[in-house]
Short mmCIF file of C-alpha atoms in Angstrom, two decimals:
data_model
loop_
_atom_site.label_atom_id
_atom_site.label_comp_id
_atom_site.label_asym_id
_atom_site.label_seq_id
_atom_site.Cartn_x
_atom_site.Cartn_y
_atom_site.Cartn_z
CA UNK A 17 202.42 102.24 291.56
CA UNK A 18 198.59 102.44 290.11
CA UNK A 19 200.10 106.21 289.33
CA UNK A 20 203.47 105.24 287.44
CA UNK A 21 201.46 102.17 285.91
CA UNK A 22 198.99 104.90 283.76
CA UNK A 23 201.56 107.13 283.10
CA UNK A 24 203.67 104.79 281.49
CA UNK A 25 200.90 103.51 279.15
CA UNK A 26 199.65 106.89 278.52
CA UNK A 27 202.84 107.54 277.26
CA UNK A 28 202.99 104.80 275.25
CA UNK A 29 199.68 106.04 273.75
CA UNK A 30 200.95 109.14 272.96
CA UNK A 31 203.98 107.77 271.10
CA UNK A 32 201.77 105.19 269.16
CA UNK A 33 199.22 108.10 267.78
CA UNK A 34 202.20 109.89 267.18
CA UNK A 35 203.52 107.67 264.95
CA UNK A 36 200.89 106.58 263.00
CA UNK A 37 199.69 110.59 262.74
CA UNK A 38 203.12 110.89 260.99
CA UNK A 39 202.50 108.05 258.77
CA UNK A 40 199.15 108.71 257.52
CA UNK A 41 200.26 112.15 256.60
CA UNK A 42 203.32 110.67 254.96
CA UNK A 43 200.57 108.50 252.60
CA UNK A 44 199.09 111.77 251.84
CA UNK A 45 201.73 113.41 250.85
CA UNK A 46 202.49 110.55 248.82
CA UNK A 47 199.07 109.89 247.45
CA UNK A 48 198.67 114.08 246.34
CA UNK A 49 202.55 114.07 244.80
CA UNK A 50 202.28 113.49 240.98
CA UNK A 51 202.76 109.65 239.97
CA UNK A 52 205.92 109.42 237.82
CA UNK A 53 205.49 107.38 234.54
CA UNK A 54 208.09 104.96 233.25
CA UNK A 55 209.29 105.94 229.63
CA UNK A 56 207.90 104.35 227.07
CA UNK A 57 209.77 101.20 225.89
CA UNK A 58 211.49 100.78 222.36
CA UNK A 59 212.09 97.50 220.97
CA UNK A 60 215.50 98.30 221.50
CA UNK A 61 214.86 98.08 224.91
CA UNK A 62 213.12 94.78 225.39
CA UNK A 63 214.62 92.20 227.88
CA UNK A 64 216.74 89.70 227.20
CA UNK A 65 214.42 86.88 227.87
CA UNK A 66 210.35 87.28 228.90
CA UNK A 67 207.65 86.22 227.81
CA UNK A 68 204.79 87.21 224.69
CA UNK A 69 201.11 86.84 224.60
CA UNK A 70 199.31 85.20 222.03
CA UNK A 71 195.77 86.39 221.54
CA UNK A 72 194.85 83.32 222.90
CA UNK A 73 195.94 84.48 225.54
CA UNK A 74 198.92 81.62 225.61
CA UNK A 75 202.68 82.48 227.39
CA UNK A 76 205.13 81.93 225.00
CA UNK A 77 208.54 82.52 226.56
CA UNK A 78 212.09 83.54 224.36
CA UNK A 79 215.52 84.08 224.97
CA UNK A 80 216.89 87.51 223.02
CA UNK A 81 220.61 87.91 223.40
CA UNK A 82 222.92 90.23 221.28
CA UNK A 83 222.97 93.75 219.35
CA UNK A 84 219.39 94.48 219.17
CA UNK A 85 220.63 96.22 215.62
CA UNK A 86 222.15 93.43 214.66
CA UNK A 87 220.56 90.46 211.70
CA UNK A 88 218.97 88.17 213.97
CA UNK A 89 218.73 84.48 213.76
CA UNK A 90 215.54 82.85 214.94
CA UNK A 91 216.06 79.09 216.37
CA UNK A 92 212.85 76.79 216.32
CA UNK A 93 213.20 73.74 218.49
CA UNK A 94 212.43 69.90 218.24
CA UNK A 95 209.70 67.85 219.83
CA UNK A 96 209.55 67.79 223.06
CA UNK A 97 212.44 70.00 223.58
CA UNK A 98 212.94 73.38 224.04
CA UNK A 99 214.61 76.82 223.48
CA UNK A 100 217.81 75.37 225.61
CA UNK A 101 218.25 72.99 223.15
CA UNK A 102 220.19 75.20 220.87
CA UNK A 103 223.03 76.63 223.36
CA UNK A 104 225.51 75.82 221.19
CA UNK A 105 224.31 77.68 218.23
CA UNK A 106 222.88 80.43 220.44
CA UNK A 107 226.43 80.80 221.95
CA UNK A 108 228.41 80.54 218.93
CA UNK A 109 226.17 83.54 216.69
CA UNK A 110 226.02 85.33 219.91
CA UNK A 111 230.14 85.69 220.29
CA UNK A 112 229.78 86.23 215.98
CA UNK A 113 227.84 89.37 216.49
CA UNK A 114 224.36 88.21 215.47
CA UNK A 115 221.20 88.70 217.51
CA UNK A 116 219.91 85.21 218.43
CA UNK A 117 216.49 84.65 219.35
CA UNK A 118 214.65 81.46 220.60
CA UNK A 119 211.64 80.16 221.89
CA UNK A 120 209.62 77.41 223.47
CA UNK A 121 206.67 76.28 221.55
CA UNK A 122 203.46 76.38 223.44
CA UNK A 123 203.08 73.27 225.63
CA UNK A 124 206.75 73.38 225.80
CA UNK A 125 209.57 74.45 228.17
CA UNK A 126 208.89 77.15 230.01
CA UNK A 127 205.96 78.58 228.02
CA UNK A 128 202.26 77.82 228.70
CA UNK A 129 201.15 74.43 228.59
CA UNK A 130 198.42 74.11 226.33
CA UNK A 131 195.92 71.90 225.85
CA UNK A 132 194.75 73.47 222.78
CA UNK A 133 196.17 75.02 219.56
CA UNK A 134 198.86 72.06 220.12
CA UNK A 135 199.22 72.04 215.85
CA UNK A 136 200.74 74.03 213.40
CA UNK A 137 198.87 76.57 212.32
CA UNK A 138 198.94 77.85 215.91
CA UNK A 139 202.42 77.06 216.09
CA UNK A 140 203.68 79.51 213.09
CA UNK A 141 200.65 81.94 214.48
CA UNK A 142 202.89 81.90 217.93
CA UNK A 143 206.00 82.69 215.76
CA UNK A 144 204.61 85.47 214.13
CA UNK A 145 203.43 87.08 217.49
CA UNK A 146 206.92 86.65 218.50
CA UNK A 147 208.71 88.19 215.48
CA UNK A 148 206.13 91.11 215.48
CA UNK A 149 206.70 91.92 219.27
CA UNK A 150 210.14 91.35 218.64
CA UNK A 151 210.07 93.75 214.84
CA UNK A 152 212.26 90.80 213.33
CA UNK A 153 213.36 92.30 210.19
CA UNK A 154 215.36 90.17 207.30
CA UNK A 155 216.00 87.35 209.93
CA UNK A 156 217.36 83.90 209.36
CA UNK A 157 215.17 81.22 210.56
CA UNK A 158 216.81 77.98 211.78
CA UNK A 159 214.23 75.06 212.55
CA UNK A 160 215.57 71.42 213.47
CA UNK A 161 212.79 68.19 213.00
CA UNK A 162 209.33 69.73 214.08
CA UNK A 163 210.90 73.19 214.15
CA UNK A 164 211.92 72.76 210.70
CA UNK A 165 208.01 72.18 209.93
CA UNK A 166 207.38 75.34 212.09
CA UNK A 167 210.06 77.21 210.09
CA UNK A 168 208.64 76.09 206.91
CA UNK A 169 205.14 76.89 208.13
CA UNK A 170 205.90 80.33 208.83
CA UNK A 171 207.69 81.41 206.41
CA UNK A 172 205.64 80.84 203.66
CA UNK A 173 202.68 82.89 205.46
CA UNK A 174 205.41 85.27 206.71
CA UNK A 175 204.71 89.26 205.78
CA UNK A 176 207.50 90.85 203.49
CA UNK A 177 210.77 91.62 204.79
CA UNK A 178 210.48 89.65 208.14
CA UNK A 179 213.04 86.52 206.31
CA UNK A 180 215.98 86.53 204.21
CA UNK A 181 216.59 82.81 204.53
CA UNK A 182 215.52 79.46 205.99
CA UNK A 183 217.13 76.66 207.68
CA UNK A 184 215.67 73.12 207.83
CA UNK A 185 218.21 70.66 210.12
CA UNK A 186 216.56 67.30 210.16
CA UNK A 187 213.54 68.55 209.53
CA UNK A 188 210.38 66.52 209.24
CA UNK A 189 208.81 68.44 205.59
CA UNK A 190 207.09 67.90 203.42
CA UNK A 191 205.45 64.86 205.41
CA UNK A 192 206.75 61.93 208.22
CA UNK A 193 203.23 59.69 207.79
CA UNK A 194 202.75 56.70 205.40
CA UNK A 195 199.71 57.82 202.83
CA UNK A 196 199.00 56.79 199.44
CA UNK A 197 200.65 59.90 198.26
CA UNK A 198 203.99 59.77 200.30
CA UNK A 199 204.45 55.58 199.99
CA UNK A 200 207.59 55.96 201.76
CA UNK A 201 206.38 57.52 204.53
CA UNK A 202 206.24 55.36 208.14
CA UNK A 203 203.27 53.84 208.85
CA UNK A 204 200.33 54.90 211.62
CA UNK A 205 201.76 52.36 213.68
CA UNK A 206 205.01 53.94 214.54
CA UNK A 207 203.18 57.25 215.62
CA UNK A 208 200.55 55.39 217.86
CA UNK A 209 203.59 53.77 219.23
CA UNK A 210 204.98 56.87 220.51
CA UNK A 211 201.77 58.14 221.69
CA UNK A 212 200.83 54.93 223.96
CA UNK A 213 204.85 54.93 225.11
CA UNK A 214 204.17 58.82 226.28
CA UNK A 215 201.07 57.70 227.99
CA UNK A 216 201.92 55.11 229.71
CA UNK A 217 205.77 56.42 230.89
CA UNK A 218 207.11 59.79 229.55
CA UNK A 219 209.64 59.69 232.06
CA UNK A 220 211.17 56.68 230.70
CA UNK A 221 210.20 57.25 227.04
CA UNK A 222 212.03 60.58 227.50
CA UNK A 223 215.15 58.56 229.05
CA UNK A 224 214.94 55.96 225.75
CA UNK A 225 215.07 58.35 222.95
CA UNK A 226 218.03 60.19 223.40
CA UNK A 227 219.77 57.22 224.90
CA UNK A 228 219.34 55.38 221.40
CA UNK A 229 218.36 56.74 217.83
CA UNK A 230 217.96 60.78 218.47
CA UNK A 231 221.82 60.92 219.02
CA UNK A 232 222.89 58.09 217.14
CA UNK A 233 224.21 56.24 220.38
CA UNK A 234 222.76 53.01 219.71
CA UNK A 235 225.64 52.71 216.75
CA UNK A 236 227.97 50.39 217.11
CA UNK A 237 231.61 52.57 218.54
CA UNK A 238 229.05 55.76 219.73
CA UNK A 239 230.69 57.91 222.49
CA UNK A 240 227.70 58.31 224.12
CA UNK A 241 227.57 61.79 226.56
CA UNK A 242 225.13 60.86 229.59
CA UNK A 243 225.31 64.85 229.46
CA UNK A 244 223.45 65.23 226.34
CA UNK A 245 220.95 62.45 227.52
CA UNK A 246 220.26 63.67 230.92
CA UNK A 247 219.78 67.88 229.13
CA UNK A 248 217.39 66.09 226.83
CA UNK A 249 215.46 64.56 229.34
CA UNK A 250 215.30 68.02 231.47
CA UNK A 251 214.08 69.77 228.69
CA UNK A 252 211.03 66.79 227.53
CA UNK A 253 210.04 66.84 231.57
CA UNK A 254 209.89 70.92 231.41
CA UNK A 255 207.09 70.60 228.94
CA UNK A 256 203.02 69.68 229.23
CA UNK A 257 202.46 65.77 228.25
CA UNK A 258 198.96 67.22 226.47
CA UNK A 259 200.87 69.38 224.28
CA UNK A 260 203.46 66.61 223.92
CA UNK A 261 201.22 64.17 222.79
CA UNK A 262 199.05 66.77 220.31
CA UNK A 263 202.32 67.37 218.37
CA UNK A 264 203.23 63.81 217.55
CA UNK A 265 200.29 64.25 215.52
CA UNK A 266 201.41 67.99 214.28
CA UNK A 267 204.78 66.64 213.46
CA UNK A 268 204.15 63.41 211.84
CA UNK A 269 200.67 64.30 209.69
CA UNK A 270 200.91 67.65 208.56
CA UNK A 271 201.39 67.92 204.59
CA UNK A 272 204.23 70.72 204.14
CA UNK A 273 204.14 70.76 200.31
CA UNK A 274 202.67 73.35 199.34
CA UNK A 275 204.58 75.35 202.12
CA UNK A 276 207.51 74.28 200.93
CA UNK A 277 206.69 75.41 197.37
CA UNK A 278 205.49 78.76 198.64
CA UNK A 279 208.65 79.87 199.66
CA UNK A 280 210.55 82.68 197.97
CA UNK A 281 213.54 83.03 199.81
CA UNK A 282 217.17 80.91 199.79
CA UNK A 283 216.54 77.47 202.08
CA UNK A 284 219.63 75.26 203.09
CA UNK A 285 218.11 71.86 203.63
CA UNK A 286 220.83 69.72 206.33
CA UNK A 287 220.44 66.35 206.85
CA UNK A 288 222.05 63.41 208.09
CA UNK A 289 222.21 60.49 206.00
CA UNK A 290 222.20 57.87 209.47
CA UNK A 291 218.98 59.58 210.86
CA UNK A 292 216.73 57.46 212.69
CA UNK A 293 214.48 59.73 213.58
CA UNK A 294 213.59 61.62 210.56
CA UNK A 295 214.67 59.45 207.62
CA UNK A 296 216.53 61.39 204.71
CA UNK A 297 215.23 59.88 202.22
CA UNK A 298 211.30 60.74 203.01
CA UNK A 299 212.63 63.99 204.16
CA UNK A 300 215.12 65.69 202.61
CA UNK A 301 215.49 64.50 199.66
CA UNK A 302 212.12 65.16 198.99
CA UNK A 303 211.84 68.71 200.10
CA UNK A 304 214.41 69.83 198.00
CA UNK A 305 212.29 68.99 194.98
CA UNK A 306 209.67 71.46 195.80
CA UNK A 307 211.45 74.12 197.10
CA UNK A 308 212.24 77.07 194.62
CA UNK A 309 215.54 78.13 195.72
CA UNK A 310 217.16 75.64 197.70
CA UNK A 311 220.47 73.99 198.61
CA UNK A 312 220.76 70.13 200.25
CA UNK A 313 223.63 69.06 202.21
CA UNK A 314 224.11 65.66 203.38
CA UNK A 315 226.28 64.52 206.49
CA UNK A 316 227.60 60.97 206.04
CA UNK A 317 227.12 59.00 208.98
CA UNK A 318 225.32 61.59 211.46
CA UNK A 319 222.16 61.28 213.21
CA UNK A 320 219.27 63.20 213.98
CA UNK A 321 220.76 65.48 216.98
CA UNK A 322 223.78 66.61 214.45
CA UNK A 323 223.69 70.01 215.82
CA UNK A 324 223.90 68.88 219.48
CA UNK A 325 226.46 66.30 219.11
CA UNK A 326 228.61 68.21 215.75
CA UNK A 327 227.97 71.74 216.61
CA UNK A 328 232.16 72.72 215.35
CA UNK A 329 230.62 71.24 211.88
CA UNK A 330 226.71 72.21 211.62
CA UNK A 331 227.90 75.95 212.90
CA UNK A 332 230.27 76.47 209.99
CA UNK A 333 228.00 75.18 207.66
CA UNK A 334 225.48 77.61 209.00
CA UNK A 335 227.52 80.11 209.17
CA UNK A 336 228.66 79.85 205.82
CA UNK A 337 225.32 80.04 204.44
CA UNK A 338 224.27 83.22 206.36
CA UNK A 339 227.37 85.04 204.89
CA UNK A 340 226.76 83.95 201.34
#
């Protein structure tokens, strides 16, 4: 038995150095064969979502969907929201033909969230990172409430040929805050108001805004969509309550004027006249005093989320504009 007992395991020995013989010399083999390299990438080629780095070293993730040869259309997002925010606008170009790109500003979404650089020179810094990893030539820019301050921002420090026109949906320009220069702006108060209500709940804040003014539900006959709230929600929870509560300060102080009256190329201004949010007539109506080529349009009776809850009607309008 002792016999049979070391055969077997100096069989099983063998077999064991056998194997592992064979594998080193398959490593070698391996290791001395020439690497192959990938090809190198054209922009042609870049995925259709990812992510870009900032040289601060910041994530900043995009959806790119469509004919990489085609005019593309670059969607900025509202506070606290993100690049999902504009599916029906990304879908509708998309089946159009166009190239549609969007984001999620840092501290947002699925990008990095920051505790610094939460303002908006970073912000339009982070767009032009994008649009130069991207080679956005002659694109439209689309920027709703605090991305319309991002478009703005960007676009008058943007190099030649990287916009042929602007889009500013509800947009905060030229400035939301009270100051002896803007009268009939909104006080400090409101602002520290939504700073201490992100603080002390965002979860519930989150649930409150799009329940009432952002959509207009709080009117009197509103079909409210528990859809829309619930998407809004997601997105605001996706995002870094730092970077949240930086850009209530980015969206409500910074001056836009002089962006505004830097800008050389065709902006449609869209605005409803029942926003809550962003009132038209501290908005709006005073951006498209400074802006050199620009055309307002006002929507009786719609709020703040327009292009969420009258997509069939900002769309066209959008549309319309790109084609002219």
């Amino acid at each position: 038995m002792n016999a049979l007992h070391n055969a077997s395991r100096r069989s099983a020995l063998t077999a064991g150095i056998t194997v592992a013989t064979a594998a080193l010399t398959a490593g070698a083999s391996a290791e001395a064969a020439p690497k192959k390299t990938q090809p190198a990438r054209s922009p042609l080629d870049r995925a259709e979502s990812g992510f870009v780095t900032t040289k601060d070293g910041v994530q900043i993730y995009y959806k790119d969907w469509g004919p990489k040869t085609a005019q593309p259309i670059v969607f900025h997002h509202g506070w606290p929201l993100s690049a999902d925010d504009w599916d029906a606008q990304m879908m509708f170009f998309l089946l159009k033909g166009y190239r549609v790109i969007a984001h999620d500003r840092r501290g947002h979404g699925r990008s990095t969230q920051t505790h610094t650089g939460n303002e908006m020179d970073t912000y339009a810094a982070d767009v032009a990172a994008l649009t130069e990893y991207l080679d956005l030539k002659n694109a439209f820019h689309v920027g709703h409430s605090t991305g319309g301050g991002e478009v703005v921002h960007y676009v008058a420090r943007a190099k030649p040929g990287r916009v042929a026109k602007a889009v500013l949906i509800g947009a905060v320009p030229p400035i939301m805050l009270k100051t002896p220069a803007n009268p009939g702006g909104l006080p400090m108060e409101v602002f520290d108001g939504f700073r201490a209500a992100l603080v002390a709940n965002r979860a519930q804040f989150f649930r409150d805004i799009p329940s009432g003014p952002f959509f207009g539900f709080n009117r009197p006959g509103a079909k409210v969509s528990q859809g829309l709230i619930d998407n809004w929600w997601r997105q605001g929870m996706m995002g870094g309550v730092k970077a949240h509560y930086d850009c209530i300060k980015a969206f409500s102080e910074t001056d836009f004027t002089e962006d505004l009256k830097a800008i050389n190329v065709p902006v449609l201004i869209m605005h409803g006249d029942d926003d809550q949010i962003v009132p038209i007539a501290d908005s709006a109506q005073l951006a498209i005093k400074l802006v050199k080529k620009g055309t307002l349009k006002v929507y009786p009776g719609l709020p703040h989320g327009m292009a969420t809850t009258h997509p069939d009607i900002i769309n066209a309008d959008l549309l319309a504009f790109f084609q002219a």
